JSON list of C-alpha atoms in Angstrom, two decimals:
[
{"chain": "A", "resi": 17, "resn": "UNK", "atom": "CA", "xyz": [89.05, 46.44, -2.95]},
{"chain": "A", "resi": 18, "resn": "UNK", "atom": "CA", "xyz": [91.50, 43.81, -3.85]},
{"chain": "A", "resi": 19, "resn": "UNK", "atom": "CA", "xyz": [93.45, 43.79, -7.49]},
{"chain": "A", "resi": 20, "resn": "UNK", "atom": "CA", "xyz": [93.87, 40.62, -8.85]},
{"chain": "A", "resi": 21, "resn": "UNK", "atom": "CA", "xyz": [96.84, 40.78, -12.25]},
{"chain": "A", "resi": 22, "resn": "UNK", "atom": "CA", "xyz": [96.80, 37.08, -13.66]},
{"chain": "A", "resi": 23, "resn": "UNK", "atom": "CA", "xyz": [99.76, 35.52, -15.04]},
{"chain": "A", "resi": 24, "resn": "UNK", "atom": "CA", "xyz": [101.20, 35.58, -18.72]},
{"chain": "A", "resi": 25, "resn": "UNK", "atom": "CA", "xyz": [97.52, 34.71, -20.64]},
{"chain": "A", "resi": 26, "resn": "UNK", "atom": "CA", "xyz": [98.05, 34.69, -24.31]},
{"chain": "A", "resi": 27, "resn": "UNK", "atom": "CA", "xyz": [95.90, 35.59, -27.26]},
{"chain": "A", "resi": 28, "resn": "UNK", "atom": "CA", "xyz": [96.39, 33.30, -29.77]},
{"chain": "A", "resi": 29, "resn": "UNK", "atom": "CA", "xyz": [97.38, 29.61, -29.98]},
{"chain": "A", "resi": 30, "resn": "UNK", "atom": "CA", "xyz": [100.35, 30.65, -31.86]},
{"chain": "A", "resi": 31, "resn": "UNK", "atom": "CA", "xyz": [101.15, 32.70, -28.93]},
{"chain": "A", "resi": 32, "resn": "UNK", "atom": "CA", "xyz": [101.75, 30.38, -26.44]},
{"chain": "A", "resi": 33, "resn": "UNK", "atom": "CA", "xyz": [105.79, 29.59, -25.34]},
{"chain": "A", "resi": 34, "resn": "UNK", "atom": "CA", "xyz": [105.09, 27.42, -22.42]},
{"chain": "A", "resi": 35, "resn": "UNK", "atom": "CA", "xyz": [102.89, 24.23, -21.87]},
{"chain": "A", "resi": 36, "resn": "UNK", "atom": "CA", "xyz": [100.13, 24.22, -19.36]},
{"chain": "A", "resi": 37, "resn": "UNK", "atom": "CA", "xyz": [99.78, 28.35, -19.57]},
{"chain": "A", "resi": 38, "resn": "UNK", "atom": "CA", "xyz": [96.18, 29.62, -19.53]},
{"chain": "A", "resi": 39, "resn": "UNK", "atom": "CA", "xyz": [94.81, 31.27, -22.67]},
{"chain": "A", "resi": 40, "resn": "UNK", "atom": "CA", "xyz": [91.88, 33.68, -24.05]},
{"chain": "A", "resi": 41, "resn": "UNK", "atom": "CA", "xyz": [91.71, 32.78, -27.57]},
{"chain": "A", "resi": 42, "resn": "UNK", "atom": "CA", "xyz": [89.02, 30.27, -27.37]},
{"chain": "A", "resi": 43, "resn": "UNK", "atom": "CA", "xyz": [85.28, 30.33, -26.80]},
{"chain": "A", "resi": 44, "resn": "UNK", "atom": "CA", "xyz": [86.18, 28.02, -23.89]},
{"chain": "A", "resi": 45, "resn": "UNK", "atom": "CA", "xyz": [88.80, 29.68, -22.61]},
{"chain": "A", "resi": 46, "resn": "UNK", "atom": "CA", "xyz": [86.37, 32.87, -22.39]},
{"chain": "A", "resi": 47, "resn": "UNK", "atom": "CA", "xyz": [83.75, 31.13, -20.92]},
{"chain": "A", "resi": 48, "resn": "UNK", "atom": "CA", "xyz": [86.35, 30.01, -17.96]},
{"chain": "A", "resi": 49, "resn": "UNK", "atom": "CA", "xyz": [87.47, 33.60, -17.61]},
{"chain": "A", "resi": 50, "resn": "UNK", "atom": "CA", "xyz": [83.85, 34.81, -17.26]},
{"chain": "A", "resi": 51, "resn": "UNK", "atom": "CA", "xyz": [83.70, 32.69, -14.36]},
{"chain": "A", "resi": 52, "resn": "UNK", "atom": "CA", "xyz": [86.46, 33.56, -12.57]},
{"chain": "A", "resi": 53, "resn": "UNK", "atom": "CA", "xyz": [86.49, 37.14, -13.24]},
{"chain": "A", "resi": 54, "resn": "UNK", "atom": "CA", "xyz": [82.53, 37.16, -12.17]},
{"chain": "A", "resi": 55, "resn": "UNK", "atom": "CA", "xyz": [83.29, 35.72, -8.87]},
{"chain": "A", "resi": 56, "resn": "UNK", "atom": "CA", "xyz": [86.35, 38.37, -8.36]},
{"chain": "A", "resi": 57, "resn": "UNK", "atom": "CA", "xyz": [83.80, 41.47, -9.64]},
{"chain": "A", "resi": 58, "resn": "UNK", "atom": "CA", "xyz": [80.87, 40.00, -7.19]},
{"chain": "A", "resi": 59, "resn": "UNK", "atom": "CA", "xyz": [82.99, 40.13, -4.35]},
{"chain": "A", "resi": 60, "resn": "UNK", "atom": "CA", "xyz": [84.21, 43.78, -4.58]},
{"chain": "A", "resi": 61, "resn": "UNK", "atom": "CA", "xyz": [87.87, 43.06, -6.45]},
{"chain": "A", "resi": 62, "resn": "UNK", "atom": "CA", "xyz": [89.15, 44.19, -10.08]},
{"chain": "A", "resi": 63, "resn": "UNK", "atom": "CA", "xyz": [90.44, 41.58, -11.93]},
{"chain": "A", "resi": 64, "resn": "UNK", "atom": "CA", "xyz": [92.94, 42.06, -14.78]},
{"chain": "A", "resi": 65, "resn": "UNK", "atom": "CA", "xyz": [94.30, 39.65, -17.65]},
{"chain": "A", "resi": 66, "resn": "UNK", "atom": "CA", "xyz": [97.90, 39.81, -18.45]},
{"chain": "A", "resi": 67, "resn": "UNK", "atom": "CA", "xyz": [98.56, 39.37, -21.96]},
{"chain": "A", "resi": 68, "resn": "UNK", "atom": "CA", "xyz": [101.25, 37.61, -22.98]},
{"chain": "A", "resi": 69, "resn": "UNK", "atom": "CA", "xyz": [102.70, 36.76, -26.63]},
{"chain": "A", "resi": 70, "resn": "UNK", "atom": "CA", "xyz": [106.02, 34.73, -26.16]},
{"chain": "A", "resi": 71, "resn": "UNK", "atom": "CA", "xyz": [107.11, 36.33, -29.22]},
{"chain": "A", "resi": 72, "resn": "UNK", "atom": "CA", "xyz": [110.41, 34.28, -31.37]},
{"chain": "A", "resi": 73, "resn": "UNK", "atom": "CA", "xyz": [110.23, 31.74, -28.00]},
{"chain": "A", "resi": 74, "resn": "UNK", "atom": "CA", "xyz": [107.04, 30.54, -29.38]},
{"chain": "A", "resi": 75, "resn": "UNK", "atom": "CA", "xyz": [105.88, 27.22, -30.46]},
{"chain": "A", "resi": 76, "resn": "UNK", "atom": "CA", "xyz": [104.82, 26.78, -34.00]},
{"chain": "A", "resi": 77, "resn": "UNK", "atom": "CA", "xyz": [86.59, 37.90, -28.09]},
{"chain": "A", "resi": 78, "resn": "UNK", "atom": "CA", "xyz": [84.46, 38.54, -25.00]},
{"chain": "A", "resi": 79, "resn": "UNK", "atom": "CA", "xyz": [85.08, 41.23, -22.87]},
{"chain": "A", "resi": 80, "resn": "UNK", "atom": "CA", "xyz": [86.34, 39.82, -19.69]},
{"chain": "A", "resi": 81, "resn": "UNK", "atom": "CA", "xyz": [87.64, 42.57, -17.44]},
{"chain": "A", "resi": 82, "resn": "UNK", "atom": "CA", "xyz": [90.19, 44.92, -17.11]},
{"chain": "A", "resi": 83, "resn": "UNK", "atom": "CA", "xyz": [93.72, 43.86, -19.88]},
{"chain": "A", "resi": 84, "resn": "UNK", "atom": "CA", "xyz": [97.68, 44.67, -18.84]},
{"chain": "A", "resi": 85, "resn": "UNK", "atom": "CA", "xyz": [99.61, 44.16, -21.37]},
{"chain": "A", "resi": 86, "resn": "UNK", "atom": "CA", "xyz": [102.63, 42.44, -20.78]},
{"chain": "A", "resi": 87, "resn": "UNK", "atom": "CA", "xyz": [105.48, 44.50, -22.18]},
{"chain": "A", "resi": 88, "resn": "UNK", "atom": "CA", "xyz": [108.82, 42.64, -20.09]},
{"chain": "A", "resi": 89, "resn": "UNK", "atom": "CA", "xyz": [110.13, 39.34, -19.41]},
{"chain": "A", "resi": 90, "resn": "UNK", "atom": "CA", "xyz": [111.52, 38.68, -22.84]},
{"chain": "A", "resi": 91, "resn": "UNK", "atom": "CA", "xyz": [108.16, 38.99, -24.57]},
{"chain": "A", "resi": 92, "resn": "UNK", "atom": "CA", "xyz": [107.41, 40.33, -27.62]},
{"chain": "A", "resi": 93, "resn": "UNK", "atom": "CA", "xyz": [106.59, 44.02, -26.42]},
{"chain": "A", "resi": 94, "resn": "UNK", "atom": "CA", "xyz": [109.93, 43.55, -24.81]},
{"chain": "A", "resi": 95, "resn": "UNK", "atom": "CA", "xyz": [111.72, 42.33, -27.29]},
{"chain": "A", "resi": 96, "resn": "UNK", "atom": "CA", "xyz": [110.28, 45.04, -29.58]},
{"chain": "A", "resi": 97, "resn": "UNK", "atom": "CA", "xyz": [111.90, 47.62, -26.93]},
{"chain": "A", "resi": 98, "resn": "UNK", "atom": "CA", "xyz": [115.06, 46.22, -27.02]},
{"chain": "A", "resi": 99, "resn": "UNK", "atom": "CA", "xyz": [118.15, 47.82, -28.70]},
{"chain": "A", "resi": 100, "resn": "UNK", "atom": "CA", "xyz": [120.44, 43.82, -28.98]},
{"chain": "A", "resi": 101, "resn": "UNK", "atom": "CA", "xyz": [116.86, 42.22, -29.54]},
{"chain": "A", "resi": 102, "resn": "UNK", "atom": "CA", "xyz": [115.05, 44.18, -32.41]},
{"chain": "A", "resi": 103, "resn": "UNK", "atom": "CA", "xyz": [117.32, 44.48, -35.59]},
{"chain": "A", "resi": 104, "resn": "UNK", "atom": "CA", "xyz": [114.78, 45.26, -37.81]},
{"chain": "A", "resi": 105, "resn": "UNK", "atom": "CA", "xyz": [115.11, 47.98, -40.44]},
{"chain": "A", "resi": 106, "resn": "UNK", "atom": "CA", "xyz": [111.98, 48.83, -40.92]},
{"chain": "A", "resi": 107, "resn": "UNK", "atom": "CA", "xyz": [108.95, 51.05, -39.06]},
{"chain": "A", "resi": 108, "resn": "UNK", "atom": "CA", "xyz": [109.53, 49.15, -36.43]},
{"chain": "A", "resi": 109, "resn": "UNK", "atom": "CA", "xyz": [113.59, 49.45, -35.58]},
{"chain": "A", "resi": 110, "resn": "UNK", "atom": "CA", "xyz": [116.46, 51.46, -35.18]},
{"chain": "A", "resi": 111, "resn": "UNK", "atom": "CA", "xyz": [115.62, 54.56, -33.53]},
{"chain": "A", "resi": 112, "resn": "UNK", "atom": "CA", "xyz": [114.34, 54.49, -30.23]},
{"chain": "A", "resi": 113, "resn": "UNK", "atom": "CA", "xyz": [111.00, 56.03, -31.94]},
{"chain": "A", "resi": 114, "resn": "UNK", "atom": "CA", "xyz": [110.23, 53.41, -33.93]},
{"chain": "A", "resi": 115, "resn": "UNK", "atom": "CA", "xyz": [111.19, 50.67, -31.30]},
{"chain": "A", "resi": 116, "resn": "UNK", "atom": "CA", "xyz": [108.76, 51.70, -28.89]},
{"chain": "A", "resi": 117, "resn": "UNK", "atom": "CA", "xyz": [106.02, 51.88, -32.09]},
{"chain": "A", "resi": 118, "resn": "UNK", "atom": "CA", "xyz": [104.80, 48.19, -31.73]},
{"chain": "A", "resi": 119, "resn": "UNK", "atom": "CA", "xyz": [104.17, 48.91, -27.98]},
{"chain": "A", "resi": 120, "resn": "UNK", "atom": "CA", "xyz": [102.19, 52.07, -28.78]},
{"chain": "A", "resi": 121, "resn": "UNK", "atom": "CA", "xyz": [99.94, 50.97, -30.92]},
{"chain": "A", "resi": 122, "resn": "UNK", "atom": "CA", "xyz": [99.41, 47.28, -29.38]},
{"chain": "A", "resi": 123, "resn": "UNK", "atom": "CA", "xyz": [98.14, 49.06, -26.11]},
{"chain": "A", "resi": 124, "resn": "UNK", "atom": "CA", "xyz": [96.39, 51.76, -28.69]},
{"chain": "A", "resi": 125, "resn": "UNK", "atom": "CA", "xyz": [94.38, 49.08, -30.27]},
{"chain": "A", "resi": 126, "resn": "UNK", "atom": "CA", "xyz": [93.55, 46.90, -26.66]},
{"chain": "A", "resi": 127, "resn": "UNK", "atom": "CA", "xyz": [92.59, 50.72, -25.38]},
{"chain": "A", "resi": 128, "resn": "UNK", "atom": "CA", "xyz": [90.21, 51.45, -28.51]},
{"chain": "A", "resi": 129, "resn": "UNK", "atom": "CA", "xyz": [88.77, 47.55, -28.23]},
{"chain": "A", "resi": 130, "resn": "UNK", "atom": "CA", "xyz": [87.56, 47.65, -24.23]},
{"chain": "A", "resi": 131, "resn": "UNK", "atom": "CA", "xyz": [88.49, 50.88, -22.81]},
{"chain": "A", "resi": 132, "resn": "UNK", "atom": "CA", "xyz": [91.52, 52.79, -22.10]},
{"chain": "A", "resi": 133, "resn": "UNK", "atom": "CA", "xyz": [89.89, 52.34, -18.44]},
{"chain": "A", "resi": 134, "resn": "UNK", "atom": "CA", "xyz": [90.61, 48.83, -18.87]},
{"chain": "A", "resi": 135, "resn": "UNK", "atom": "CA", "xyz": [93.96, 49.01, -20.15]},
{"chain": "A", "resi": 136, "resn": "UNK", "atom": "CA", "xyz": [97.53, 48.62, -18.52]},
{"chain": "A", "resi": 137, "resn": "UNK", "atom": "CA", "xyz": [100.95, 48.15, -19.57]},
{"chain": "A", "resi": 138, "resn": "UNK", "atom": "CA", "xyz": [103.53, 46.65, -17.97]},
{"chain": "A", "resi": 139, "resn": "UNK", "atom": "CA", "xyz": [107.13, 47.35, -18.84]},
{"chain": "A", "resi": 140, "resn": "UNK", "atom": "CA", "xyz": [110.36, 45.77, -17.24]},
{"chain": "A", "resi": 141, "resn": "UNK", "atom": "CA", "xyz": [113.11, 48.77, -16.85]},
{"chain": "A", "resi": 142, "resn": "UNK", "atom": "CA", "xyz": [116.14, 48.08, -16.98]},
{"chain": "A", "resi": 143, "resn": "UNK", "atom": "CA", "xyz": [115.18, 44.25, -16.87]},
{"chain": "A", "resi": 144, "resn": "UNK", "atom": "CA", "xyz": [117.72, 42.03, -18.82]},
{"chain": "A", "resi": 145, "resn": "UNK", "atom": "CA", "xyz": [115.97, 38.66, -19.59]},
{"chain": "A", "resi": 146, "resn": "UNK", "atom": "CA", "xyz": [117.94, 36.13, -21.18]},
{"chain": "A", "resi": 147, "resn": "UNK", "atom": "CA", "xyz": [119.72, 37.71, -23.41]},
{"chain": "A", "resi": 148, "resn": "UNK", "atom": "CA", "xyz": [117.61, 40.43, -24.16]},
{"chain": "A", "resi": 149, "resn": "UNK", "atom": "CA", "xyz": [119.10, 44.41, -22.61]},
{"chain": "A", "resi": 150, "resn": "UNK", "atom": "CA", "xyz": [118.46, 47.76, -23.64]},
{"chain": "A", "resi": 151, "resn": "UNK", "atom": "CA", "xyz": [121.04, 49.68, -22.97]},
{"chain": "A", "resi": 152, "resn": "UNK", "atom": "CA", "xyz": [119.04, 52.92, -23.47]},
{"chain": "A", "resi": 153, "resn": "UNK", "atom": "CA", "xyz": [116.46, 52.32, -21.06]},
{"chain": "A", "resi": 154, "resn": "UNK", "atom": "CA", "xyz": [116.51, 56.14, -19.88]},
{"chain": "A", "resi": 155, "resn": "UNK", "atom": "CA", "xyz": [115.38, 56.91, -23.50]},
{"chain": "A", "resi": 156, "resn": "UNK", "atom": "CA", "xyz": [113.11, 54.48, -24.34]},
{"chain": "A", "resi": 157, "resn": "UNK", "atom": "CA", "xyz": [111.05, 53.87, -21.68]},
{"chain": "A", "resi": 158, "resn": "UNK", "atom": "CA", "xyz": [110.16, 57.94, -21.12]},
{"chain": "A", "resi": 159, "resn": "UNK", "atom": "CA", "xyz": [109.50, 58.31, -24.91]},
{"chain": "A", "resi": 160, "resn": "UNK", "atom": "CA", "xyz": [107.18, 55.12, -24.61]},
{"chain": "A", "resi": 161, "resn": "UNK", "atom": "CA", "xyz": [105.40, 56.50, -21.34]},
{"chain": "A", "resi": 162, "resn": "UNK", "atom": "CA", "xyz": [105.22, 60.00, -22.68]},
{"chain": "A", "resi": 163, "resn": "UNK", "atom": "CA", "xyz": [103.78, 58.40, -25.83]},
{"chain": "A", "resi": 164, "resn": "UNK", "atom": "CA", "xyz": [100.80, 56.31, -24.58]},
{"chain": "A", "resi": 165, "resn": "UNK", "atom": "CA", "xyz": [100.15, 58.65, -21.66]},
{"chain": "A", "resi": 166, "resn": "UNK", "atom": "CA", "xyz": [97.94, 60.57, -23.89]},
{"chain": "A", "resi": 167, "resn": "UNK", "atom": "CA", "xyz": [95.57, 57.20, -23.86]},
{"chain": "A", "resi": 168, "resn": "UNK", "atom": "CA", "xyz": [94.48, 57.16, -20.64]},
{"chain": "A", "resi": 169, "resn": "UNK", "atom": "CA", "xyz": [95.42, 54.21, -19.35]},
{"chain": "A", "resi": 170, "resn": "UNK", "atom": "CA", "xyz": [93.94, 52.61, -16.11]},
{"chain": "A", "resi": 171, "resn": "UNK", "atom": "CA", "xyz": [97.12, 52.33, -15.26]},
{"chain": "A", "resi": 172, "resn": "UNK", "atom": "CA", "xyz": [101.03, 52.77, -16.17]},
{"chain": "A", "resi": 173, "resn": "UNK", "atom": "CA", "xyz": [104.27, 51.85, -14.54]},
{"chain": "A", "resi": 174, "resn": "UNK", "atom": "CA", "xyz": [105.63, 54.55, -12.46]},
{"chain": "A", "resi": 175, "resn": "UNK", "atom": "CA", "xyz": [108.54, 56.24, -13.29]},
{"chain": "A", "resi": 176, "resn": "UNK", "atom": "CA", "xyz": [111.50, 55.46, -11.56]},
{"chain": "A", "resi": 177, "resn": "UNK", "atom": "CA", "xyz": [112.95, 58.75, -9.64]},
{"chain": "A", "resi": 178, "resn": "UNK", "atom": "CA", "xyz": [116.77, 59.51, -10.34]}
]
């Protein structure tokens, strides 16, 4: 059985950073979907949609298989994660608790929506992109994994072995 991950999809119009990048935020864009991920399901493979908000580098549904998040590259789970990228003050900065909040419950609410069997996450360790770091990757990446573990998730990144 063959797993198919798409690229960076995003959810919203206001989502998209890039021209020419597939989205799922449209009755059409469903409907293509549906097509593709019916031909993928009727010949054995698992298909699965890789959300993707581009977050600040931005430009001002149907159930349609299995959903990874996308939580690296610079995007907005990623930039959430980030210790020289989030400076907010609020819930959702400073401590490496709140940081890794957005992430939690984004991938809490995809999980309640369609399944937590048809729900991934993917993270970028240690990752810089642009200039995005997190120079406490070994904290916030086990508290985040620890954290949404309890979900259920079809799948999670692995943990990296010291």
């Amino acid at each position: 059985m063959a797993l198919i991950i798409t690229e960076g999809t995003q959810p919203s119009k206001d989502g998209q950073g890039y021209p020419l990048t597939p989205g799922i935020h449209t009755d059409a864009h469903i409907a293509g979907w549906r097509k593709v991920t019916d031909a993928v399901h009727a010949d054995g493979g698992r298909i699965v949609v890789q959300l993707m908000h581009a977050g600040v580098g931005c430009c001002p549904g149907g159930r349609y298989g299995r959903v990874e998040i996308h939580g690296g590259n610079g995007y907005l789970v990623h930039q959430s994660l980030s210790s020289n990228a989030n400076k907010r003050t609020d819930q959702y900065g400073s401590s490496v608790a709140q940081r890794i909040r957005f992430a939690i419950e984004a991938t809490s609410a995809v999980a309640a929506e369609i399944g937590a069997d048809r729900t991934g996450l993917r993270i970028s360790t240690g990752n810089p992109y642009n200039d995005i770091t997190k120079t406490d990757t070994h904290d916030v990446h086990p508290a985040l994994l620890d954290a949404i573990d309890p979900l259920g998730l079809a799948y999670l990144p692995r943990r990296a072995e010291p």
